[in-house]
Amino acid sequence: EGRDGVPEHVELEATGNLTVDRAREVASTGVAYLSVGALTHSAPILDLALDLR
């Protein structure tokens, strides 16, 4: 048993309302991955199409 009853082989991800400013704090909880939507929310739009004939 590992973190609060979660086995060590299970990788945890923190997501939702996570900002770059809070990333270090959340990472210190032992999660394996962080999902920060703010990195892509302000990305410019690219309209790309691939038409096959």
Short mmCIF file of N, CA and C in Angstrom, two decimals:
data_model
loop_
_atom_site.label_atom_id
_atom_site.label_comp_id
_atom_site.label_asym_id
_atom_site.label_seq_id
_atom_site.Cartn_x
_atom_site.Cartn_y
_atom_site.Cartn_z
N GLU A 1 0.84 -1.20 0.00
CA GLU A 1 0.00 0.00 0.00
C GLU A 1 0.87 1.25 0.00
N GLY A 2 0.48 2.21 -0.77
CA GLY A 2 1.24 3.45 -0.89
C GLY A 2 0.49 4.64 -0.34
N ARG A 3 0.29 5.63 -1.16
CA ARG A 3 -0.31 6.90 -0.77
C ARG A 3 -1.77 6.72 -0.42
N ASP A 4 -2.09 6.89 0.84
CA ASP A 4 -3.48 6.82 1.33
C ASP A 4 -4.21 5.58 0.80
N GLY A 5 -3.55 4.46 0.82
CA GLY A 5 -4.17 3.22 0.39
C GLY A 5 -4.09 2.96 -1.10
N VAL A 6 -3.47 3.84 -1.88
CA VAL A 6 -3.32 3.64 -3.31
C VAL A 6 -1.99 2.93 -3.55
N PRO A 7 -2.00 1.78 -4.19
CA PRO A 7 -0.75 1.05 -4.44
C PRO A 7 0.25 1.90 -5.23
N GLU A 8 1.52 1.69 -5.00
CA GLU A 8 2.58 2.47 -5.64
C GLU A 8 2.59 2.33 -7.16
N HIS A 9 2.14 1.19 -7.69
CA HIS A 9 2.18 1.01 -9.15
C HIS A 9 1.07 1.80 -9.87
N VAL A 10 0.16 2.39 -9.13
CA VAL A 10 -0.91 3.21 -9.72
C VAL A 10 -0.40 4.64 -9.82
N GLU A 11 -0.43 5.20 -11.04
CA GLU A 11 0.04 6.57 -11.25
C GLU A 11 -1.15 7.51 -11.17
N LEU A 12 -1.04 8.54 -10.35
CA LEU A 12 -2.12 9.50 -10.15
C LEU A 12 -1.87 10.79 -10.93
N GLU A 13 -2.96 11.40 -11.39
CA GLU A 13 -2.89 12.67 -12.11
C GLU A 13 -3.77 13.69 -11.39
N ALA A 14 -3.25 14.90 -11.21
CA ALA A 14 -4.02 16.00 -10.66
C ALA A 14 -4.50 16.86 -11.82
N THR A 15 -5.79 17.15 -11.85
CA THR A 15 -6.36 17.94 -12.93
C THR A 15 -7.55 18.73 -12.41
N GLY A 16 -7.89 19.78 -13.10
CA GLY A 16 -9.04 20.59 -12.71
C GLY A 16 -8.66 21.74 -11.81
N ASN A 17 -8.89 22.95 -12.26
CA ASN A 17 -8.60 24.17 -11.50
C ASN A 17 -7.14 24.23 -11.08
N LEU A 18 -6.25 23.71 -11.90
CA LEU A 18 -4.83 23.70 -11.60
C LEU A 18 -4.14 24.78 -12.43
N THR A 19 -3.35 25.61 -11.79
CA THR A 19 -2.63 26.66 -12.50
C THR A 19 -1.13 26.40 -12.42
N VAL A 20 -0.38 27.04 -13.29
CA VAL A 20 1.07 26.90 -13.28
C VAL A 20 1.63 27.39 -11.93
N ASP A 21 1.02 28.42 -11.37
CA ASP A 21 1.48 28.95 -10.08
C ASP A 21 1.35 27.94 -8.95
N ARG A 22 0.37 27.05 -9.02
CA ARG A 22 0.14 26.06 -7.97
C ARG A 22 0.78 24.71 -8.28
N ALA A 23 1.43 24.58 -9.42
CA ALA A 23 1.95 23.28 -9.86
C ALA A 23 2.91 22.65 -8.85
N ARG A 24 3.83 23.42 -8.32
CA ARG A 24 4.81 22.87 -7.36
C ARG A 24 4.11 22.35 -6.10
N GLU A 25 3.16 23.13 -5.61
CA GLU A 25 2.42 22.73 -4.41
C GLU A 25 1.67 21.42 -4.62
N VAL A 26 0.99 21.31 -5.76
CA VAL A 26 0.23 20.10 -6.05
C VAL A 26 1.16 18.92 -6.33
N ALA A 27 2.26 19.15 -7.02
CA ALA A 27 3.22 18.09 -7.31
C ALA A 27 3.80 17.50 -6.03
N SER A 28 3.92 18.30 -5.00
CA SER A 28 4.49 17.82 -3.74
C SER A 28 3.58 16.82 -3.02
N THR A 29 2.35 16.64 -3.51
CA THR A 29 1.45 15.67 -2.89
C THR A 29 1.77 14.25 -3.32
N GLY A 30 2.63 14.09 -4.34
CA GLY A 30 3.04 12.76 -4.78
C GLY A 30 2.37 12.28 -6.05
N VAL A 31 1.59 13.13 -6.71
CA VAL A 31 0.97 12.71 -7.97
C VAL A 31 2.05 12.56 -9.04
N ALA A 32 1.77 11.70 -10.01
CA ALA A 32 2.75 11.45 -11.07
C ALA A 32 2.64 12.46 -12.21
N TYR A 33 1.44 12.97 -12.46
CA TYR A 33 1.20 13.86 -13.58
C TYR A 33 0.36 15.06 -13.16
N LEU A 34 0.59 16.18 -13.81
CA LEU A 34 -0.22 17.38 -13.61
C LEU A 34 -0.84 17.75 -14.95
N SER A 35 -2.10 18.13 -14.94
CA SER A 35 -2.78 18.56 -16.15
C SER A 35 -3.20 20.01 -15.96
N VAL A 36 -2.51 20.92 -16.66
CA VAL A 36 -2.77 22.35 -16.54
C VAL A 36 -3.40 22.84 -17.84
N GLY A 37 -4.71 23.04 -17.82
CA GLY A 37 -5.42 23.48 -19.01
C GLY A 37 -5.06 24.89 -19.43
N ALA A 38 -4.58 25.70 -18.50
CA ALA A 38 -4.24 27.09 -18.82
C ALA A 38 -3.16 27.18 -19.89
N LEU A 39 -2.39 26.12 -20.07
CA LEU A 39 -1.34 26.13 -21.09
C LEU A 39 -1.92 26.16 -22.49
N THR A 40 -3.11 25.59 -22.67
CA THR A 40 -3.71 25.54 -24.00
C THR A 40 -4.92 26.44 -24.15
N HIS A 41 -5.49 26.93 -23.07
CA HIS A 41 -6.69 27.77 -23.17
C HIS A 41 -6.45 29.05 -23.96
N SER A 42 -5.26 29.59 -23.89
CA SER A 42 -4.98 30.84 -24.60
C SER A 42 -4.17 30.63 -25.87
N ALA A 43 -4.03 29.39 -26.30
CA ALA A 43 -3.27 29.11 -27.52
C ALA A 43 -4.06 29.59 -28.74
N PRO A 44 -3.38 30.13 -29.73
CA PRO A 44 -4.09 30.57 -30.94
C PRO A 44 -4.68 29.36 -31.68
N ILE A 45 -5.74 29.61 -32.39
CA ILE A 45 -6.43 28.55 -33.11
C ILE A 45 -5.71 28.28 -34.44
N LEU A 46 -5.58 27.01 -34.77
CA LEU A 46 -5.02 26.60 -36.05
C LEU A 46 -6.06 25.75 -36.75
N ASP A 47 -6.55 26.23 -37.88
CA ASP A 47 -7.55 25.50 -38.65
C ASP A 47 -6.79 24.66 -39.68
N LEU A 48 -6.75 23.38 -39.47
CA LEU A 48 -5.96 22.48 -40.31
C LEU A 48 -6.88 21.39 -40.86
N ALA A 49 -6.79 21.12 -42.13
CA ALA A 49 -7.60 20.08 -42.75
C ALA A 49 -6.71 19.19 -43.61
N LEU A 50 -7.08 17.94 -43.69
CA LEU A 50 -6.37 16.99 -44.53
C LEU A 50 -7.42 16.32 -45.41
N ASP A 51 -7.46 16.71 -46.67
CA ASP A 51 -8.43 16.16 -47.60
C ASP A 51 -7.79 15.05 -48.40
N LEU A 52 -8.36 13.87 -48.35
CA LEU A 52 -7.85 12.73 -49.09
C LEU A 52 -8.70 12.50 -50.33
N ARG A 53 -8.06 12.12 -51.42
CA ARG A 53 -8.79 11.83 -52.66
C ARG A 53 -8.62 10.40 -53.04
#
